[in-house]
Short mmCIF file of C-alpha atoms in Angstrom, two decimals:
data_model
loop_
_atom_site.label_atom_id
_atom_site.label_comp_id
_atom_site.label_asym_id
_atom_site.label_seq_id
_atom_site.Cartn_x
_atom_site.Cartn_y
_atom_site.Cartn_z
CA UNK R 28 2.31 -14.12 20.12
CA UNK R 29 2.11 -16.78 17.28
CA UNK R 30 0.64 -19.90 18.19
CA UNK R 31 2.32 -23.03 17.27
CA UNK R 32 -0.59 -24.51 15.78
CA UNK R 33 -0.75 -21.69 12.93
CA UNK R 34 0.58 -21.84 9.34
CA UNK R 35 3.33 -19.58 8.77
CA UNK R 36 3.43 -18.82 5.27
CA UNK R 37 5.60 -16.59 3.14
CA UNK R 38 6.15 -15.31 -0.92
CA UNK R 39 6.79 -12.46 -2.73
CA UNK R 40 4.71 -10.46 -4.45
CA UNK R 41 4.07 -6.66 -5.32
CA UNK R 42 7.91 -6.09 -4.64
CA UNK R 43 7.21 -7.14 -0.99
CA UNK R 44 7.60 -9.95 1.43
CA UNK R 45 3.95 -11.46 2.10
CA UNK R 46 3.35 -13.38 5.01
CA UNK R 47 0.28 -15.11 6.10
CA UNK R 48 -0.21 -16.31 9.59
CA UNK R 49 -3.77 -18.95 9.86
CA UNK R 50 -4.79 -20.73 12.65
CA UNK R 51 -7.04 -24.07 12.55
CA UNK R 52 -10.27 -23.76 10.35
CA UNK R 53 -13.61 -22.73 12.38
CA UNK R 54 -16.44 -23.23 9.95
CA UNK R 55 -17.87 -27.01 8.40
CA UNK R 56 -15.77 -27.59 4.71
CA UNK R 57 -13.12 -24.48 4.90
CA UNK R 58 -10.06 -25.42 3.47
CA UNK R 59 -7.26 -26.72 5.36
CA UNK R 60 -4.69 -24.00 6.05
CA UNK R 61 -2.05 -24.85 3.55
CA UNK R 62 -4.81 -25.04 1.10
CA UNK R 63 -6.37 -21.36 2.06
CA UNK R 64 -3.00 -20.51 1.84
CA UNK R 65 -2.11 -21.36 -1.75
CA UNK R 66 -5.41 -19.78 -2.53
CA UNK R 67 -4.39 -16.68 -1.11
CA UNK R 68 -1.13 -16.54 -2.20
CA UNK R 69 -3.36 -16.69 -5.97
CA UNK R 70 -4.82 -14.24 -5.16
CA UNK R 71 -2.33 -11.53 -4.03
CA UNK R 72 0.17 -12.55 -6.95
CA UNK R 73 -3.30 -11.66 -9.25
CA UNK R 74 -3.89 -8.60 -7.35
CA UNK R 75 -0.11 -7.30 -7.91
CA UNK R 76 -0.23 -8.19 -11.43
CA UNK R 77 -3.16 -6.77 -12.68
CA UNK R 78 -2.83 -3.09 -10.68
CA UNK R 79 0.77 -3.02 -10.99
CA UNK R 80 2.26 0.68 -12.72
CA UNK R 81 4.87 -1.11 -13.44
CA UNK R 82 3.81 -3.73 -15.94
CA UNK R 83 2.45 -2.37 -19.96
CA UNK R 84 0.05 -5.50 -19.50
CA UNK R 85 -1.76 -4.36 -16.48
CA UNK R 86 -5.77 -3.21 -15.72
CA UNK R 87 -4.16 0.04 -14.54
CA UNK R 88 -1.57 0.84 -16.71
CA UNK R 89 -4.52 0.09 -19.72
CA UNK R 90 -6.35 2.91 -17.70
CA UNK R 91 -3.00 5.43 -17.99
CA UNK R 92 -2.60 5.17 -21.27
CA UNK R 93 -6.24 5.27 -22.64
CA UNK R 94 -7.49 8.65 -24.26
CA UNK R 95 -10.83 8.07 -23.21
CA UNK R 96 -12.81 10.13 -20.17
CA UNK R 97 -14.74 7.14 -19.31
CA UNK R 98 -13.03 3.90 -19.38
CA UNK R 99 -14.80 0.27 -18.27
CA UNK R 100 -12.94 -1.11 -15.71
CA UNK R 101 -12.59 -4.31 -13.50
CA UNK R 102 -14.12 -4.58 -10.06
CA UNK R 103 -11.27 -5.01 -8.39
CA UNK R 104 -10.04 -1.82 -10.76
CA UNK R 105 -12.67 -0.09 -9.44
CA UNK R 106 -12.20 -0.89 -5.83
CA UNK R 107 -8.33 0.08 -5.77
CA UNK R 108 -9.11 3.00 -7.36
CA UNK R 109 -11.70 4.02 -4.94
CA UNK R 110 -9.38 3.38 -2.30
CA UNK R 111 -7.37 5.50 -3.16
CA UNK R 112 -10.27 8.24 -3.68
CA UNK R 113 -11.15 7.23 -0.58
CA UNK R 114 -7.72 7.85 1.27
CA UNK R 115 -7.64 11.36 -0.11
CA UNK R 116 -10.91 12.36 0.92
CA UNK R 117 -9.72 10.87 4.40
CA UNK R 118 -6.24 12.56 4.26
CA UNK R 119 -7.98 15.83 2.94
CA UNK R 120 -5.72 15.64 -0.16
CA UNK R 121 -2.15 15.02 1.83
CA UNK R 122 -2.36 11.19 0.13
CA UNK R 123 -2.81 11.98 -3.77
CA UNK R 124 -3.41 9.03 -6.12
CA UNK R 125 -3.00 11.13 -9.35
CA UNK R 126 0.83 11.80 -8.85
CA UNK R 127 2.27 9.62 -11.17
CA UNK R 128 3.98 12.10 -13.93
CA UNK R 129 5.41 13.51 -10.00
CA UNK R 130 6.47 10.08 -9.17
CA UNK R 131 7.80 9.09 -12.35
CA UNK R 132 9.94 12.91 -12.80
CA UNK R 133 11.41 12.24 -8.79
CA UNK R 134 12.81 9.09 -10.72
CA UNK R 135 9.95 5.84 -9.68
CA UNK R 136 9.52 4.93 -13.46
CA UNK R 137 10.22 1.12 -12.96
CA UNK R 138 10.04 -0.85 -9.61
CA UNK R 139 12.97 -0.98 -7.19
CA UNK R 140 12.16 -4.17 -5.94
CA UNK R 141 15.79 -5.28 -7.07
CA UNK R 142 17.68 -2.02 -6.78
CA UNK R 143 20.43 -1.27 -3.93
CA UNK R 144 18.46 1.33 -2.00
CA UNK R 145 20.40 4.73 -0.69
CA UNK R 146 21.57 5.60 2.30
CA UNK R 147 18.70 7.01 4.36
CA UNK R 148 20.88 8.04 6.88
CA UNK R 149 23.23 10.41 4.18
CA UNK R 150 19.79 11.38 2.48
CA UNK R 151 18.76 12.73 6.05
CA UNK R 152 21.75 14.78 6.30
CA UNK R 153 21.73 16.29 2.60
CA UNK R 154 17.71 17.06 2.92
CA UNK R 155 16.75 20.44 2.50
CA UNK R 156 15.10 22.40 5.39
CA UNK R 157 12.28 20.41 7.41
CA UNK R 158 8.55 21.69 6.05
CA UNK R 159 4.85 20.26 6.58
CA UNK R 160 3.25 18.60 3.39
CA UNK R 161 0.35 20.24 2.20
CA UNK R 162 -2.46 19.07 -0.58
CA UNK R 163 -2.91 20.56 -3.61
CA UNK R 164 -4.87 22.92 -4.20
CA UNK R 165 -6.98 22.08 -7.60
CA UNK R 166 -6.81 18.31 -6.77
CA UNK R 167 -7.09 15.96 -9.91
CA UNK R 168 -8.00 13.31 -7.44
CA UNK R 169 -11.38 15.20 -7.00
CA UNK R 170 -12.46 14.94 -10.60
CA UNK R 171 -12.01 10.54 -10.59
CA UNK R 172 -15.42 9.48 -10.63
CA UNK R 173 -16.19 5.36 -10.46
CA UNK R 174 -19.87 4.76 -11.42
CA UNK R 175 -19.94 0.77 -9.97
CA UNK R 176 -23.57 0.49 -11.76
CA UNK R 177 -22.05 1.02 -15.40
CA UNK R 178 -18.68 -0.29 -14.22
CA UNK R 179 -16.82 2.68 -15.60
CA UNK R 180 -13.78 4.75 -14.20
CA UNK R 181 -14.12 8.70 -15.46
CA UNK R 182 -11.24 11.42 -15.33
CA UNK R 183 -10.04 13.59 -17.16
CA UNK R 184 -8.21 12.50 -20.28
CA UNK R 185 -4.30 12.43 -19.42
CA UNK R 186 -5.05 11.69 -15.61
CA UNK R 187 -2.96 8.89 -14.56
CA UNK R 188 -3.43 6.97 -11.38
CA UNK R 189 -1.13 4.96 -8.99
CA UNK R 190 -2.86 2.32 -6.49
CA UNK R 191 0.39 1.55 -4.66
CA UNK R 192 -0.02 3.92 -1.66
CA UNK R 193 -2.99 2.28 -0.79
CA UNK R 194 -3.08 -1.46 -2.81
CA UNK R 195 -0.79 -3.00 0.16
CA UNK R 196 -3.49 -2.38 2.60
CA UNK R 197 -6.21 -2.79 0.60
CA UNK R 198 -5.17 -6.24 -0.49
CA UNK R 199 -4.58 -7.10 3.56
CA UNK R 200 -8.18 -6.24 4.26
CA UNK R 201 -9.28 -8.44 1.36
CA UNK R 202 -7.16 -11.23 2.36
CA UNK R 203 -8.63 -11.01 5.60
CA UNK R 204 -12.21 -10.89 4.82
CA UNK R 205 -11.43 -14.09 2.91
CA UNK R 206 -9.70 -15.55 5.83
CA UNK R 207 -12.97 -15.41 8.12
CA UNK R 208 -13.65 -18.59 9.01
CA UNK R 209 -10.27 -19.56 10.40
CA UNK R 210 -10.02 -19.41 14.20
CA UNK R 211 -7.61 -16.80 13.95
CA UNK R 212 -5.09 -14.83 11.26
CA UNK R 213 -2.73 -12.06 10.14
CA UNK R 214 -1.83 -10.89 6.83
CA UNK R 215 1.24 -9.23 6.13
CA UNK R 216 1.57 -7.24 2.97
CA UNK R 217 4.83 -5.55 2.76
CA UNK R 218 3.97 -4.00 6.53
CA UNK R 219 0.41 -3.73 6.10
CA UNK R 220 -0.89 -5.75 8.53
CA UNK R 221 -4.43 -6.89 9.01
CA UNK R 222 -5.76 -9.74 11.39
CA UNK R 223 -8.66 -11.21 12.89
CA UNK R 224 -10.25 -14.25 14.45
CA UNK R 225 -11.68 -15.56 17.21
CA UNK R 226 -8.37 -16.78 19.10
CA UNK R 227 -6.50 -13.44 18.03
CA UNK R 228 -9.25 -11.91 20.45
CA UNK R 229 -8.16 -14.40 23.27
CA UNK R 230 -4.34 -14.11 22.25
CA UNK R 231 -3.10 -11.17 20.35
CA UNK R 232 -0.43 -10.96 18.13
CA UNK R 233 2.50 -8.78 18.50
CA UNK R 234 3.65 -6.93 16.27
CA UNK R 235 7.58 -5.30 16.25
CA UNK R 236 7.69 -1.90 15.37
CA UNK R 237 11.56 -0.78 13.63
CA UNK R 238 13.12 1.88 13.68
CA UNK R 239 13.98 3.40 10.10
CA UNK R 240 17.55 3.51 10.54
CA UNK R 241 18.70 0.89 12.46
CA UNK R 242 16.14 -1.32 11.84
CA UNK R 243 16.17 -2.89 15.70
CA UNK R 244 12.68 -3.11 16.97
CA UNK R 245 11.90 -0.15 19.11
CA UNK R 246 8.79 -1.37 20.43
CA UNK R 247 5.56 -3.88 20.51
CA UNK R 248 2.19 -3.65 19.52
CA UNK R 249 -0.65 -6.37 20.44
CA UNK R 250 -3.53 -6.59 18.14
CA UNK R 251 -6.20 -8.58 18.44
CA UNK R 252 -8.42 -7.32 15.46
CA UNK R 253 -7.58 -4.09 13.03
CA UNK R 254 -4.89 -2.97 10.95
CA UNK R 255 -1.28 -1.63 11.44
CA UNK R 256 0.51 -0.27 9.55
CA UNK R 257 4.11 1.96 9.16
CA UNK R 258 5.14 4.45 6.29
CA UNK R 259 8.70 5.29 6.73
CA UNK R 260 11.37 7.07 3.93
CA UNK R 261 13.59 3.73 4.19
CA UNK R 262 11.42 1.73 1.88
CA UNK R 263 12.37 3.11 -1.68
CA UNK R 264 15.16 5.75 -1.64
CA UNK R 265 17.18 6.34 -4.52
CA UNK R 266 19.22 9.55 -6.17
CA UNK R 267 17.37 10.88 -8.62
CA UNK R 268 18.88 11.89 -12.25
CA UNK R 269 20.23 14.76 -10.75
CA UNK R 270 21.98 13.31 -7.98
CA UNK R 271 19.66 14.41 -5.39
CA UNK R 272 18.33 11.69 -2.52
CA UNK R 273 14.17 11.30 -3.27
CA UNK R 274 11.46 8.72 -1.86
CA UNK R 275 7.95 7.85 -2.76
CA UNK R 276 6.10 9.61 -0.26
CA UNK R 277 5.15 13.28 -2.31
CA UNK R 278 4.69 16.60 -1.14
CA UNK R 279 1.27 17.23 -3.26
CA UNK R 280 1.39 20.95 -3.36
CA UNK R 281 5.04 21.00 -4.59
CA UNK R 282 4.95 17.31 -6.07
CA UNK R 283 8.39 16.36 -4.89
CA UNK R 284 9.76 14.17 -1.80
CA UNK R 285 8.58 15.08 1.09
CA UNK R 286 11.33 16.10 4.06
CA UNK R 287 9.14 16.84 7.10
CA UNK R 288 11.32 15.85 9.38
CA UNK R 289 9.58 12.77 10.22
CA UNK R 290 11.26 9.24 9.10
CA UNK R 291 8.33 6.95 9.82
CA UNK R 292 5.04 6.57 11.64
CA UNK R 293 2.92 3.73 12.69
CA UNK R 294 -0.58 3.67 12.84
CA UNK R 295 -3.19 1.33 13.83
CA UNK R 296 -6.97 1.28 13.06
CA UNK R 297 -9.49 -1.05 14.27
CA UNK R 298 -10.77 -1.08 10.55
CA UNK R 299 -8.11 -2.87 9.23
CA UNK R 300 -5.02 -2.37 7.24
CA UNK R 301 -6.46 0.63 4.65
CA UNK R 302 -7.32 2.93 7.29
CA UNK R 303 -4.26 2.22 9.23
CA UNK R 304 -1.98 3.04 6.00
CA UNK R 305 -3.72 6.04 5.14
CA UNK R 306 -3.61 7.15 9.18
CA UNK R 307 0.67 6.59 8.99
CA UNK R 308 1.10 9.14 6.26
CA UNK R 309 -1.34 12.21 7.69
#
């Protein structure tokens, strides 16, 4: 339930809606809402920009394109990539952070923030038979090493990485961390949701759940503290450049779409938003 009290705040950013819900400040000389607000909304538009594969001018694509083994990197560079290390290692390799040639050759070269999405329901009926996704065997993920004491990414030279699976969530936990003194709040990034506070605990928000095709809510979850979080096929589907329906979320062992059979999974985690996206896509 949203209290009438809170600031309801929205923007764009990372090709997403972002929403911020914050109730009355708790703690001597926090900002007022509105003000927290605009800082946050700083913040995520910052995030975006500088781990974005989609811009040349970014801290990650810089890291893609440089020869190097051992490249100095950012701290927030550093953190989004070890999220991502951190959701394969928790996935056991079914969430792969070194699939961009994959991505990019299934046709996600650019962001799709402005293009007509396909029919999920006609991709559905033209998939190919149903299987499991499975990691990959000799894992590039496994050979990303961040050393936080020199401040230095190393892979191998050629390995390129993509925050996006996890950056969503990982930028709701932050957001939420900053958020801490405020009597209660939810972040919304693009359906990772994190939220918090003391009067979340004594009134929890909740949370519609849709359903991938339709997009009615199917059902409700309450959260007072945690993460949620849904990955679902119907949030960038396209035809590839052979006609053929694909989506972002990758079979690692074959490196292509993967058709399971499932459309979309919610998961919550009373960590927070990262664990809960990395939980929706096992």
């Amino acid at each position: 339930m949203t209290v009438s009290t809170e600031l309801d705040y929205t923007f764009r950013a990372m090709g997403s809606d972002i929403r911020l819900l914050i109730g009355p400040a708790l703690a001597p000389g926090a900002p007022e809402p509105l003000a927290a607000a605009d800082r946050e909304r700083d913040f995520v538009l910052g995030f975006g920009r500088r781990l974005s594969r989609f811009r040349d001018d970014s801290e990650l694509s810089a890291l893609n394109r440089d020869p190097r083994s051992v490249v100095t990197a950012s701290a927030l560079l550093r953190a989004a990539v070890a999220a991502g290390l951190w959701a394969a290692q928790r996935s056991d390799g079914l969430i792969d952070p070194t699939l961009v040639r994959e991505l990019e050759s299934a046709g996600y070269v650019t962001s799709l923030e402005d293009a007509e999405p396909a029919s999920l329901a006609d991709a559905v009926a033209s998939a190919p038979a149903r299987r499991p996704a499975r990691p990959r065997a000799q894992a590039r993920w496994r050979d990303v090493v961040i050393d936080d004491d020199a401040a230095t990414i190393t892979r191998p030279p050629g390995t390129m990485i993509d925050t996006g699976g996890t950056g969503k969530g990982l930028c709701a936990d932050a957001v939420a961390q900053r958020l801490g003194r405020y009597s209660r709040f939810l972040v919304d990034c693009g359906g990772d949701i994190a939220v918090g506070g003391v009067g979340a605990q004594l009134d929890p928000y909740e949370i519609g759940i849709e359903h991938p095709l339709s997009g009615a809510t199917i059902g409700c979850i309450d959260l007072a503290r945690g993460g949620v979080a849904t990955s679902g096929l119907n949030v960038n589907i396209w035809r590839d450049r052979h006609g053929r329906y694909a989506h972002h979320l990758l079979d690692p062992r074959s490196g292509r779409p993967a058709w399971t059979g499932l459309l979309a999974a919610t998961a919550v985690s009373p960590a927070g938003a990262l664990e809960a996206e990395t939980l929706s896509k096992m």
